[in-house]
mmCIF file of C-alpha atoms in Angstrom:
data_model
loop_
_atom_site.group_PDB
_atom_site.id
_atom_site.type_symbol
_atom_site.label_atom_id
_atom_site.label_comp_id
_atom_site.label_asym_id
_atom_site.label_seq_id
_atom_site.Cartn_x
_atom_site.Cartn_y
_atom_site.Cartn_z
ATOM 1 C CA MET A 4 0.000 0.000 0.000
ATOM 2 C CA SER A 5 1.383 3.415 -0.935
ATOM 3 C CA LYS A 6 1.924 6.082 1.690
ATOM 4 C CA LYS A 7 -0.955 8.110 0.231
ATOM 5 C CA LYS A 8 -3.346 5.152 0.218
ATOM 6 C CA LEU A 9 -2.344 4.176 3.764
ATOM 7 C CA TYR A 10 -3.070 7.722 4.941
ATOM 8 C CA GLU A 11 -6.468 7.768 3.210
ATOM 9 C CA VAL A 12 -7.542 4.340 4.444
ATOM 10 C CA GLU A 13 -6.564 5.069 8.040
ATOM 11 C CA ARG A 14 -8.375 8.422 8.109
ATOM 12 C CA PHE A 15 -11.491 7.201 6.313
ATOM 13 C CA SER A 16 -11.835 3.899 8.189
ATOM 14 C CA LYS A 17 -11.404 5.686 11.526
ATOM 15 C CA LEU A 18 -14.211 8.085 10.631
ATOM 16 C CA ILE A 19 -16.544 5.276 9.533
ATOM 17 C CA ILE A 20 -15.875 3.114 12.595
ATOM 18 C CA GLU A 21 -16.376 6.043 14.977
ATOM 19 C CA ARG A 22 -19.639 7.091 13.312
ATOM 20 C CA LEU A 23 -21.052 3.584 13.310
ATOM 21 C CA ALA A 24 -20.016 3.086 16.953
ATOM 22 C CA SER A 25 -22.320 5.947 17.960
ATOM 23 C CA SER A 26 -25.080 4.955 15.545
ATOM 24 C CA PRO A 27 -28.344 3.274 16.584
ATOM 25 C CA TYR A 28 -27.528 0.729 13.853
ATOM 26 C CA LYS A 29 -24.093 -0.172 15.237
ATOM 27 C CA ASP A 30 -25.018 -3.780 16.079
ATOM 28 C CA SER A 31 -26.909 -4.492 12.863
ATOM 29 C CA THR A 32 -24.758 -2.879 10.162
ATOM 30 C CA THR A 33 -23.185 -4.524 7.136
ATOM 31 C CA VAL A 34 -20.774 -2.254 5.272
ATOM 32 C CA ILE A 35 -20.932 -2.264 1.457
ATOM 33 C CA ASP A 36 -17.612 -1.031 0.056
ATOM 34 C CA ILE A 37 -18.215 0.237 -3.486
ATOM 35 C CA GLY A 38 -15.135 0.118 -5.702
ATOM 36 C CA ALA A 39 -13.312 -1.951 -3.100
ATOM 37 C CA GLY A 40 -10.313 -2.732 -5.312
ATOM 38 C CA GLN A 41 -7.605 -4.593 -3.391
ATOM 39 C CA GLY A 42 -9.730 -4.343 -0.271
ATOM 40 C CA TYR A 43 -7.532 -2.070 1.835
ATOM 41 C CA LEU A 44 -10.536 -0.242 3.282
ATOM 42 C CA THR A 45 -12.693 -3.372 3.417
ATOM 43 C CA HIS A 46 -10.221 -5.365 5.499
ATOM 44 C CA ARG A 47 -9.718 -2.484 7.896
ATOM 45 C CA LEU A 48 -13.471 -2.201 8.473
ATOM 46 C CA THR A 49 -13.904 -5.939 9.098
ATOM 47 C CA THR A 50 -12.318 -5.456 12.508
ATOM 48 C CA GLN A 51 -15.746 -4.124 13.520
ATOM 49 C CA HIS A 52 -18.373 -4.968 10.898
ATOM 50 C CA PRO A 53 -19.184 -7.603 8.271
ATOM 51 C CA CYS A 54 -18.509 -6.250 4.788
ATOM 52 C CA VAL A 55 -19.541 -6.706 1.186
ATOM 53 C CA ALA A 56 -16.656 -5.815 -1.145
ATOM 54 C CA VAL A 57 -17.855 -4.753 -4.605
ATOM 55 C CA ASP A 58 -15.587 -4.166 -7.596
ATOM 56 C CA PHE A 59 -16.014 -4.479 -11.355
ATOM 57 C CA ASP A 60 -12.584 -6.106 -11.848
ATOM 58 C CA THR A 61 -12.195 -9.815 -11.096
ATOM 59 C CA ILE A 62 -8.424 -9.424 -10.719
ATOM 60 C CA GLN A 63 -8.951 -6.861 -7.956
ATOM 61 C CA THR A 64 -11.403 -9.168 -6.208
ATOM 62 C CA VAL A 65 -8.945 -12.081 -6.355
ATOM 63 C CA GLY A 66 -6.216 -9.845 -4.923
ATOM 64 C CA SER A 67 -8.467 -8.694 -2.102
ATOM 65 C CA THR A 68 -9.400 -12.286 -1.279
ATOM 66 C CA ALA A 69 -5.734 -13.304 -1.116
ATOM 67 C CA ARG A 70 -4.951 -10.344 1.103
ATOM 68 C CA GLY A 71 -7.777 -11.331 3.439
ATOM 69 C CA ASN A 72 -6.369 -14.851 3.694
ATOM 70 C CA ASP A 73 -2.945 -13.451 4.609
ATOM 71 C CA ILE A 74 -4.484 -11.239 7.282
ATOM 72 C CA ARG A 75 -6.320 -14.159 8.852
ATOM 73 C CA LYS A 76 -3.074 -16.146 8.920
ATOM 74 C CA GLY A 77 -1.190 -13.236 10.457
ATOM 75 C CA LYS A 78 0.952 -12.643 7.364
ATOM 76 C CA PHE A 79 1.432 -9.205 5.831
ATOM 77 C CA LYS A 80 3.407 -8.495 2.702
ATOM 78 C CA ASP A 81 5.388 -5.264 2.678
ATOM 79 C CA SER A 82 5.646 -4.282 -0.975
ATOM 80 C CA ARG A 83 8.562 -1.912 -0.386
ATOM 81 C CA ILE A 84 10.961 -4.526 0.969
ATOM 82 C CA ASP A 85 9.164 -7.610 -0.355
ATOM 83 C CA MET A 86 9.151 -9.602 2.839
ATOM 84 C CA LYS A 87 6.521 -11.122 5.104
ATOM 85 C CA LEU A 88 6.039 -9.811 8.584
ATOM 86 C CA LYS A 89 4.717 -12.026 11.341
ATOM 87 C CA SER A 90 1.837 -10.812 13.429
ATOM 88 C CA LYS A 91 -0.827 -12.249 15.660
ATOM 89 C CA PRO A 92 -3.928 -13.190 13.667
ATOM 90 C CA GLN A 93 -6.672 -10.627 14.188
ATOM 91 C CA PRO A 94 -10.334 -11.596 14.587
ATOM 92 C CA ARG A 95 -12.313 -10.386 11.600
ATOM 93 C CA LYS A 96 -15.923 -10.189 10.545
ATOM 94 C CA PRO A 97 -16.883 -12.037 7.339
ATOM 95 C CA ILE A 98 -16.464 -10.553 3.855
ATOM 96 C CA THR A 99 -18.720 -11.264 0.885
ATOM 97 C CA TYR A 100 -17.146 -10.515 -2.509
ATOM 98 C CA LYS A 101 -19.167 -9.260 -5.452
ATOM 99 C CA THR A 102 -17.800 -8.571 -8.935
ATOM 100 C CA ALA A 103 -20.154 -6.326 -10.880
ATOM 101 C CA HIS A 104 -20.336 -3.028 -12.728
ATOM 102 C CA MET A 105 -22.151 -0.583 -10.464
ATOM 103 C CA ASN A 106 -24.666 2.051 -11.514
ATOM 104 C CA GLN A 107 -27.897 3.272 -9.959
ATOM 105 C CA ASP A 108 -29.944 0.268 -11.071
ATOM 106 C CA THR A 109 -27.391 -2.453 -10.346
ATOM 107 C CA LEU A 110 -26.516 -1.054 -6.912
ATOM 108 C CA ILE A 111 -30.162 -0.944 -5.844
ATOM 109 C CA SER A 112 -30.542 -4.492 -7.163
ATOM 110 C CA LEU A 113 -27.496 -5.574 -5.133
ATOM 111 C CA VAL A 114 -28.990 -4.109 -1.960
ATOM 112 C CA LYS A 115 -32.305 -5.881 -2.605
ATOM 113 C CA ASP A 116 -30.463 -9.179 -3.060
ATOM 114 C CA LEU A 117 -28.621 -8.693 0.233
ATOM 115 C CA GLU A 118 -31.892 -7.917 2.004
ATOM 116 C CA SER A 119 -33.208 -11.349 1.046
ATOM 117 C CA ASP A 120 -29.921 -13.221 1.508
ATOM 118 C CA PRO A 121 -30.214 -15.517 4.566
ATOM 119 C CA GLU A 122 -26.416 -15.495 4.993
ATOM 120 C CA CYS A 123 -26.444 -11.721 5.452
ATOM 121 C CA GLU A 124 -27.498 -11.442 9.081
ATOM 122 C CA SER A 125 -27.027 -7.673 9.529
ATOM 123 C CA LYS A 126 -29.664 -6.028 7.361
ATOM 124 C CA ASP A 127 -28.895 -2.353 7.993
ATOM 125 C CA PHE A 128 -26.440 -1.271 5.317
ATOM 126 C CA CYS A 129 -23.730 1.373 5.239
ATOM 127 C CA LEU A 130 -22.519 2.391 1.779
ATOM 128 C CA VAL A 131 -18.884 3.514 1.679
ATOM 129 C CA GLY A 132 -16.685 4.610 -1.195
ATOM 130 C CA LEU A 133 -13.143 5.930 -1.057
ATOM 131 C CA HIS A 134 -12.697 8.094 -4.162
ATOM 132 C CA ALA A 135 -15.775 6.729 -5.881
ATOM 133 C CA CYS A 136 -15.383 7.707 -9.507
ATOM 134 C CA GLY A 137 -17.708 9.914 -11.558
ATOM 135 C CA ASP A 138 -21.396 8.964 -11.413
ATOM 136 C CA LEU A 139 -20.679 6.208 -8.892
ATOM 137 C CA SER A 140 -20.702 8.635 -5.964
ATOM 138 C CA ALA A 141 -23.724 10.545 -7.257
ATOM 139 C CA THR A 142 -26.414 8.737 -9.239
ATOM 140 C CA ALA A 143 -25.412 5.351 -7.823
ATOM 141 C CA MET A 144 -24.505 5.755 -4.143
ATOM 142 C CA LEU A 145 -26.420 8.873 -3.074
ATOM 143 C CA THR A 146 -29.630 7.893 -4.843
ATOM 144 C CA THR A 147 -29.412 4.351 -3.450
ATOM 145 C CA PHE A 148 -29.085 5.841 0.025
ATOM 146 C CA ARG A 149 -32.217 7.902 -0.644
ATOM 147 C CA ASP A 150 -34.293 5.178 -2.284
ATOM 148 C CA CYS A 151 -33.415 2.061 -0.255
ATOM 149 C CA GLU A 152 -34.870 1.988 3.247
ATOM 150 C CA SER A 153 -32.334 -0.609 4.391
ATOM 151 C CA VAL A 154 -29.388 1.667 3.530
ATOM 152 C CA LYS A 155 -29.127 3.593 6.780
ATOM 153 C CA THR A 156 -25.716 5.233 6.435
ATOM 154 C CA ILE A 157 -23.412 6.509 3.711
ATOM 155 C CA ALA A 158 -19.838 7.793 3.698
ATOM 156 C CA VAL A 159 -18.346 8.658 0.329
ATOM 157 C CA VAL A 160 -15.346 10.598 -0.948
ATOM 158 C CA PRO A 161 -16.041 11.527 -4.600
ATOM 159 C CA CYS A 162 -13.460 12.005 -7.332
ATOM 160 C CA CYS A 163 -13.030 12.066 -11.132
ATOM 161 C CA PHE A 164 -15.564 14.846 -11.692
ATOM 162 C CA ASN A 165 -14.580 14.973 -15.361
ATOM 163 C CA LEU A 166 -16.219 11.544 -15.800
ATOM 164 C CA LEU A 167 -19.632 12.716 -14.587
ATOM 165 C CA THR A 168 -22.404 12.426 -17.138
ATOM 166 C CA THR A 169 -24.493 15.482 -18.029
ATOM 167 C CA GLU A 170 -27.617 15.895 -20.104
ATOM 168 C CA CYS A 171 -25.956 18.504 -22.329
ATOM 169 C CA GLU A 172 -23.464 15.865 -23.505
ATOM 170 C CA THR A 173 -25.940 13.047 -24.034
ATOM 171 C CA VAL A 174 -25.371 11.161 -27.267
ATOM 172 C CA HIS A 175 -28.282 11.642 -29.665
ATOM 173 C CA GLY A 176 -30.661 8.702 -29.401
ATOM 174 C CA SER A 177 -29.443 7.657 -25.969
ATOM 175 C CA ASN A 178 -32.081 6.475 -23.497
ATOM 176 C CA GLN A 179 -30.060 7.596 -20.472
ATOM 177 C CA THR A 180 -32.233 9.323 -17.861
ATOM 178 C CA HIS A 181 -29.906 9.609 -14.838
ATOM 179 C CA PHE A 182 -26.998 12.033 -14.901
ATOM 180 C CA GLY A 183 -24.160 12.696 -12.480
ATOM 181 C CA PHE A 184 -24.631 16.474 -12.644
ATOM 182 C CA PRO A 185 -26.780 18.118 -11.549
ATOM 183 C CA ILE A 186 -28.511 15.761 -9.099
ATOM 184 C CA SER A 187 -30.059 18.306 -6.711
ATOM 185 C CA LYS A 188 -33.301 20.116 -7.518
ATOM 186 C CA HIS A 189 -31.662 23.427 -6.584
ATOM 187 C CA ILE A 190 -28.901 23.153 -9.169
ATOM 188 C CA GLN A 191 -31.249 21.629 -11.734
ATOM 189 C CA SER A 192 -33.428 24.724 -11.362
ATOM 190 C CA LEU A 193 -30.438 27.035 -11.792
ATOM 191 C CA SER A 194 -29.373 25.052 -14.831
ATOM 192 C CA THR A 195 -32.772 25.592 -16.413
ATOM 193 C CA ILE A 196 -33.154 29.272 -15.526
ATOM 194 C CA HIS A 197 -29.603 30.355 -16.344
ATOM 195 C CA SER A 198 -28.729 27.726 -18.963
ATOM 196 C CA LEU A 199 -25.972 26.500 -16.660
ATOM 197 C CA SER A 200 -23.951 23.584 -17.958
ATOM 198 C CA LEU A 201 -20.594 22.043 -17.131
ATOM 199 C CA PRO A 202 -19.088 20.363 -20.197
ATOM 200 C CA HIS A 203 -16.188 17.944 -19.955
ATOM 201 C CA THR A 204 -13.512 20.647 -20.160
ATOM 202 C CA ALA A 205 -15.054 22.512 -17.208
ATOM 203 C CA ARG A 206 -15.411 19.368 -15.102
ATOM 204 C CA ASN A 207 -11.860 18.422 -15.994
ATOM 205 C CA LEU A 208 -10.796 21.783 -14.599
ATOM 206 C CA ALA A 209 -12.274 20.865 -11.193
ATOM 207 C CA CYS A 210 -9.602 18.178 -10.844
ATOM 208 C CA GLN A 211 -6.687 20.492 -11.589
ATOM 209 C CA ASN A 212 -5.180 22.986 -9.192
ATOM 210 C CA PHE A 213 -1.840 23.750 -7.590
ATOM 211 C CA ASP A 214 -2.915 23.360 -3.957
ATOM 212 C CA SER A 215 -0.904 20.193 -3.369
ATOM 213 C CA PHE A 216 2.202 21.266 -5.293
ATOM 214 C CA SER A 217 5.419 22.734 -3.950
ATOM 215 C CA ALA A 218 6.782 25.915 -5.536
ATOM 216 C CA GLY A 219 9.435 23.936 -7.403
ATOM 217 C CA THR A 220 6.924 21.412 -8.698
ATOM 218 C CA ILE A 221 4.587 24.159 -9.907
ATOM 219 C CA GLU A 222 7.377 25.809 -11.900
ATOM 220 C CA SER A 223 8.414 22.494 -13.440
ATOM 221 C CA SER A 224 4.819 21.614 -14.312
ATOM 222 C CA LEU A 225 4.158 24.976 -15.928
ATOM 223 C CA HIS A 226 7.334 24.673 -17.967
ATOM 224 C CA ASN A 227 6.185 21.274 -19.238
ATOM 225 C CA HIS A 228 2.797 22.737 -20.158
ATOM 226 C CA TYR A 229 4.553 25.467 -22.107
ATOM 227 C CA LYS A 230 6.607 22.947 -24.087
ATOM 228 C CA ARG A 231 3.542 20.795 -24.740
ATOM 229 C CA ALA A 232 1.568 23.785 -26.033
ATOM 230 C CA LEU A 233 4.478 24.966 -28.161
ATOM 231 C CA LEU A 234 4.789 21.468 -29.617
ATOM 232 C CA SER A 235 1.171 21.688 -30.818
ATOM 233 C CA ALA A 236 1.948 25.037 -32.414
ATOM 234 C CA LEU A 237 5.057 23.528 -34.038
ATOM 235 C CA LEU A 238 3.029 20.795 -35.726
ATOM 236 C CA ALA A 239 0.474 23.331 -36.900
ATOM 237 C CA HIS A 240 3.210 25.633 -38.239
ATOM 238 C CA TYR A 241 4.559 22.890 -40.508
ATOM 239 C CA ASN A 242 1.088 21.471 -41.230
ATOM 240 C CA LEU A 243 1.907 18.089 -39.732
ATOM 241 C CA GLU A 244 -0.491 15.693 -38.074
ATOM 242 C CA ALA A 245 0.689 13.306 -35.371
ATOM 243 C CA GLU A 246 0.562 9.696 -36.506
ATOM 244 C CA THR A 247 -0.278 8.554 -32.949
ATOM 245 C CA GLN A 248 -3.395 10.684 -32.404
ATOM 246 C CA GLU A 249 -5.922 9.404 -29.885
ATOM 247 C CA PRO A 250 -9.417 10.319 -28.709
ATOM 248 C CA GLU A 251 -9.561 12.727 -25.818
ATOM 249 C CA ARG A 252 -8.714 11.010 -22.555
ATOM 250 C CA GLY A 253 -9.632 11.569 -18.927
ATOM 251 C CA PRO A 254 -7.977 14.065 -16.613
ATOM 252 C CA SER A 255 -4.252 14.534 -16.530
ATOM 253 C CA THR A 256 -2.434 16.070 -13.609
ATOM 254 C CA PHE A 257 -0.442 19.254 -13.649
ATOM 255 C CA ALA A 258 2.634 17.175 -12.931
ATOM 256 C CA SER A 259 2.310 15.061 -16.042
ATOM 257 C CA GLY A 260 3.455 17.692 -18.485
ATOM 258 C CA ALA A 261 1.052 16.253 -21.036
ATOM 259 C CA GLU A 262 -2.355 17.740 -20.364
ATOM 260 C CA GLU A 263 -4.822 17.107 -23.130
ATOM 261 C CA GLY A 264 -7.154 19.534 -24.808
ATOM 262 C CA GLN A 265 -6.120 22.857 -23.321
ATOM 263 C CA PRO A 266 -5.533 25.656 -25.868
ATOM 264 C CA THR A 267 -3.102 28.213 -24.506
ATOM 265 C CA ALA A 268 -3.200 31.961 -25.254
ATOM 266 C CA GLU A 269 -2.344 32.490 -28.949
ATOM 267 C CA LEU A 270 -0.426 29.253 -29.333
ATOM 268 C CA CYS A 271 -3.383 27.454 -30.852
ATOM 269 C CA SER A 272 -6.293 28.773 -32.841
ATOM 270 C CA SER A 273 -9.541 26.861 -32.417
ATOM 271 C CA ASN A 274 -8.892 24.921 -35.623
ATOM 272 C CA ILE A 275 -5.353 24.069 -34.608
ATOM 273 C CA GLU A 276 -6.580 22.983 -31.202
ATOM 274 C CA LYS A 277 -9.112 20.586 -32.671
ATOM 275 C CA LYS A 278 -6.639 19.049 -35.084
ATOM 276 C CA TYR A 279 -3.418 18.799 -33.161
ATOM 277 C CA HIS A 280 -3.840 18.655 -29.428
ATOM 278 C CA LYS A 281 -5.266 15.152 -29.012
ATOM 279 C CA PHE A 282 -2.180 12.980 -29.071
ATOM 280 C CA ARG A 283 -0.260 11.062 -26.479
ATOM 281 C CA LEU A 284 3.473 11.303 -25.993
ATOM 282 C CA ASN A 285 5.175 8.134 -24.915
ATOM 283 C CA LYS A 286 7.550 8.406 -21.991
ATOM 284 C CA LEU A 287 10.242 10.953 -22.770
ATOM 285 C CA SER A 288 13.732 10.943 -21.303
ATOM 286 C CA PRO A 289 14.441 13.012 -18.156
ATOM 287 C CA GLU A 290 16.767 15.183 -20.230
ATOM 288 C CA ALA A 291 13.970 16.059 -22.651
ATOM 289 C CA LEU A 292 11.453 16.731 -19.883
ATOM 290 C CA LYS A 293 13.772 18.917 -17.828
ATOM 291 C CA GLY A 294 15.590 20.670 -20.653
ATOM 292 C CA PRO A 295 14.697 23.477 -23.077
ATOM 293 C CA PHE A 296 12.166 23.229 -25.863
ATOM 294 C CA VAL A 297 14.326 22.135 -28.813
ATOM 295 C CA PRO A 298 15.641 18.833 -27.316
ATOM 296 C CA TYR A 299 12.136 18.157 -25.980
ATOM 297 C CA ALA A 300 10.581 18.741 -29.405
ATOM 298 C CA VAL A 301 13.149 16.600 -31.230
ATOM 299 C CA GLU A 302 12.393 13.627 -28.998
ATOM 300 C CA ALA A 303 8.639 14.266 -28.990
ATOM 301 C CA VAL A 304 8.516 14.473 -32.787
ATOM 302 C CA ALA A 305 10.229 11.086 -32.967
ATOM 303 C CA CYS A 306 7.664 9.638 -30.537
ATOM 304 C CA LEU A 307 4.887 10.902 -32.786
ATOM 305 C CA GLY A 308 6.371 9.169 -35.841
ATOM 306 C CA LEU A 309 7.344 12.428 -37.540
ATOM 307 C CA ALA A 310 11.144 12.310 -37.281
ATOM 308 C CA GLY A 311 11.528 12.002 -41.049
ATOM 309 C CA LYS A 312 9.270 14.980 -41.724
ATOM 310 C CA LEU A 313 10.726 17.555 -39.346
ATOM 311 C CA SER A 314 14.430 18.239 -38.823
ATOM 312 C CA ARG A 315 16.162 19.700 -35.794
ATOM 313 C CA GLU A 316 17.051 22.765 -37.872
ATOM 314 C CA GLN A 317 13.376 23.386 -38.640
ATOM 315 C CA ILE A 318 12.519 23.081 -34.948
ATOM 316 C CA GLU A 319 15.279 25.547 -34.017
ATOM 317 C CA GLU A 320 14.040 27.975 -36.677
ATOM 318 C CA PHE A 321 10.500 27.733 -35.326
ATOM 319 C CA ALA A 322 11.654 28.327 -31.732
ATOM 320 C CA THR A 323 13.119 31.719 -32.685
ATOM 321 C CA LEU A 324 9.900 33.099 -34.183
ATOM 322 C CA GLU A 325 8.937 36.471 -32.710
ATOM 323 C CA ARG A 326 5.302 35.508 -32.126
ATOM 324 C CA TYR A 327 6.350 32.926 -29.512
ATOM 325 C CA LYS A 328 8.831 35.144 -27.687
ATOM 326 C CA ASN A 329 6.504 35.582 -24.681
ATOM 327 C CA ALA A 330 4.719 32.248 -25.034
ATOM 328 C CA GLU A 331 6.044 30.746 -21.817
ATOM 329 C CA ARG A 332 4.792 33.685 -19.770
ATOM 330 C CA GLU A 333 1.393 33.483 -21.478
ATOM 331 C CA VAL A 334 1.096 29.776 -20.683
ATOM 332 C CA PHE A 335 2.008 30.411 -17.053
ATOM 333 C CA VAL A 336 -0.711 33.053 -16.712
ATOM 334 C CA VAL A 337 -3.391 30.876 -18.327
ATOM 335 C CA HIS A 338 -2.685 27.887 -16.093
ATOM 336 C CA CYS A 339 -2.478 29.976 -12.934
ATOM 337 C CA VAL A 340 -5.936 31.380 -13.721
ATOM 338 C CA ARG A 341 -7.178 27.850 -14.409
ATOM 339 C CA SER A 342 -5.881 26.730 -11.026
ATOM 340 C CA LEU A 343 -7.760 29.561 -9.297
ATOM 341 C CA LEU A 344 -10.984 28.629 -11.082
ATOM 342 C CA ALA A 345 -10.598 24.916 -10.336
ATOM 343 C CA ARG A 346 -11.817 25.258 -6.751
ATOM 344 C CA VAL A 347 -14.829 27.287 -7.889
ATOM 345 C CA VAL A 348 -15.957 24.541 -10.255
ATOM 346 C CA GLU A 349 -15.235 21.808 -7.709
ATOM 347 C CA SER A 350 -17.235 23.703 -5.075
ATOM 348 C CA LEU A 351 -20.257 23.800 -7.394
ATOM 349 C CA LEU A 352 -20.055 20.044 -7.940
ATOM 350 C CA LEU A 353 -19.702 19.378 -4.214
ATOM 351 C CA MET A 354 -22.557 21.714 -3.291
ATOM 352 C CA ASP A 355 -24.803 19.906 -5.760
ATOM 353 C CA ARG A 356 -24.356 16.727 -3.700
ATOM 354 C CA TYR A 357 -24.747 18.560 -0.405
ATOM 355 C CA LEU A 358 -28.018 20.102 -1.594
ATOM 356 C CA PHE A 359 -29.193 16.690 -2.798
ATOM 357 C CA LEU A 360 -28.844 15.376 0.758
ATOM 358 C CA SER A 361 -30.536 18.460 2.210
ATOM 359 C CA GLU A 362 -33.533 17.873 -0.053
ATOM 360 C CA MET A 363 -34.143 14.501 1.596
ATOM 361 C CA GLY A 364 -35.751 16.360 4.500
ATOM 362 C CA LYS A 365 -35.467 16.216 8.270
ATOM 363 C CA ASP A 366 -35.206 12.450 8.555
ATOM 364 C CA ILE A 367 -31.448 12.364 8.012
ATOM 365 C CA ARG A 368 -28.339 13.834 9.597
ATOM 366 C CA PHE A 369 -25.646 14.747 7.108
ATOM 367 C CA GLU A 370 -22.496 16.761 6.667
ATOM 368 C CA MET A 371 -19.789 17.528 4.161
ATOM 369 C CA ARG A 372 -16.360 17.851 5.715
ATOM 370 C CA ASN A 373 -12.688 18.107 4.896
ATOM 371 C CA LEU A 374 -11.283 14.657 5.673
ATOM 372 C CA PHE A 375 -7.791 14.671 4.157
ATOM 373 C CA ASP A 376 -4.953 17.145 4.114
ATOM 374 C CA ILE A 377 -5.034 18.541 0.600
ATOM 375 C CA GLY A 378 -1.282 18.126 0.273
ATOM 376 C CA GLU A 379 -1.688 14.386 0.790
ATOM 377 C CA SER A 380 -4.947 13.848 -1.098
ATOM 378 C CA PRO A 381 -6.393 16.647 -3.303
ATOM 379 C CA ARG A 382 -9.881 15.065 -3.509
ATOM 380 C CA ASN A 383 -10.366 15.561 0.205
ATOM 381 C CA MET A 384 -14.086 16.081 0.881
ATOM 382 C CA VAL A 385 -16.315 13.410 2.387
ATOM 383 C CA PHE A 386 -20.112 13.213 2.552
ATOM 384 C CA ILE A 387 -21.523 11.463 5.612
ATOM 385 C CA ALA A 388 -25.229 10.876 6.161
ATOM 386 C CA GLU A 389 -27.387 8.761 8.450
ATOM 387 C CA LYS A 390 -31.112 8.155 8.535
ATOM 388 C CA ILE A 391 -32.670 9.041 11.877
ATOM 389 C CA LYS A 392 -34.147 5.973 13.553
#
């Protein structure tokens, strides 16, 4: 387990265990871990409660099962030094493993099946999700909490806002009726009155800010963004199209140096942006990533299969053009503004979920709180709710 994951699991599991300990359902709760993965959170929670571990990947489920067997035998594998540490076996509650793709309909169906399962003795359910992705934390988990009487408690940390579905981006002819944003009546009303929409690029922005970066890392990241943007302009200047183009992907981090789909200042016109920005660079050498633009571009052009069409001399000639003299400064300004706006967009998405819970009425207790230090885990907000008995 990575240091970041260990920190998140310890903080989140502690919160869940403490809340359930003071809950009227503490002796009758089964925890349903959505997106359980390798089961780090699941196995921690089984010290107190029986659990159902749900993941869409069979490989993850197999790994979680093996880890559970090691825990019961008192064996723990430390991945950093690759050795087994002896420990006293700890008593654990049972785990039921489910491999399934979760959405609003399948999650409700899973809960109904557990309600009628004679082997599931604790029939009050607590839904938990550590960094539940996209619609999973919204249309699946929150609506299941609202619609299923047996789901008494929920604790979810959402992430991957760029993967939320919205009505404005619905494919023509689709029969989809549930969308990840907006889910609250308040925001739905605002969306109708003010034609408010959050397309993919805006939701992608919610995942990108500099809050967790050191000063040195920010400077390095911005410099990589500058070189990436200038590379797009280079291809446009010589009317070249990358041979390794790909469809637009999910969010990239500021540290990657390869953010997709972000036109910068005057570096890309709208037409250039559409044609040239959607390509992936394979792993470049440290020298190319850390150095100036020309060595970076030479290596990047080779990665894109264009080495025979663009010489180093042409790249050097392009780099001296007057129109790009202040390009690096322009890129820095654009991305700093984007970072400032990121929290605004994220706050709107979070408030939509908070308002959704508030609209359930007086029969629940709920809160949204900062669970993680943002330097350790940027997606740091948790929603906790409990139905009043």
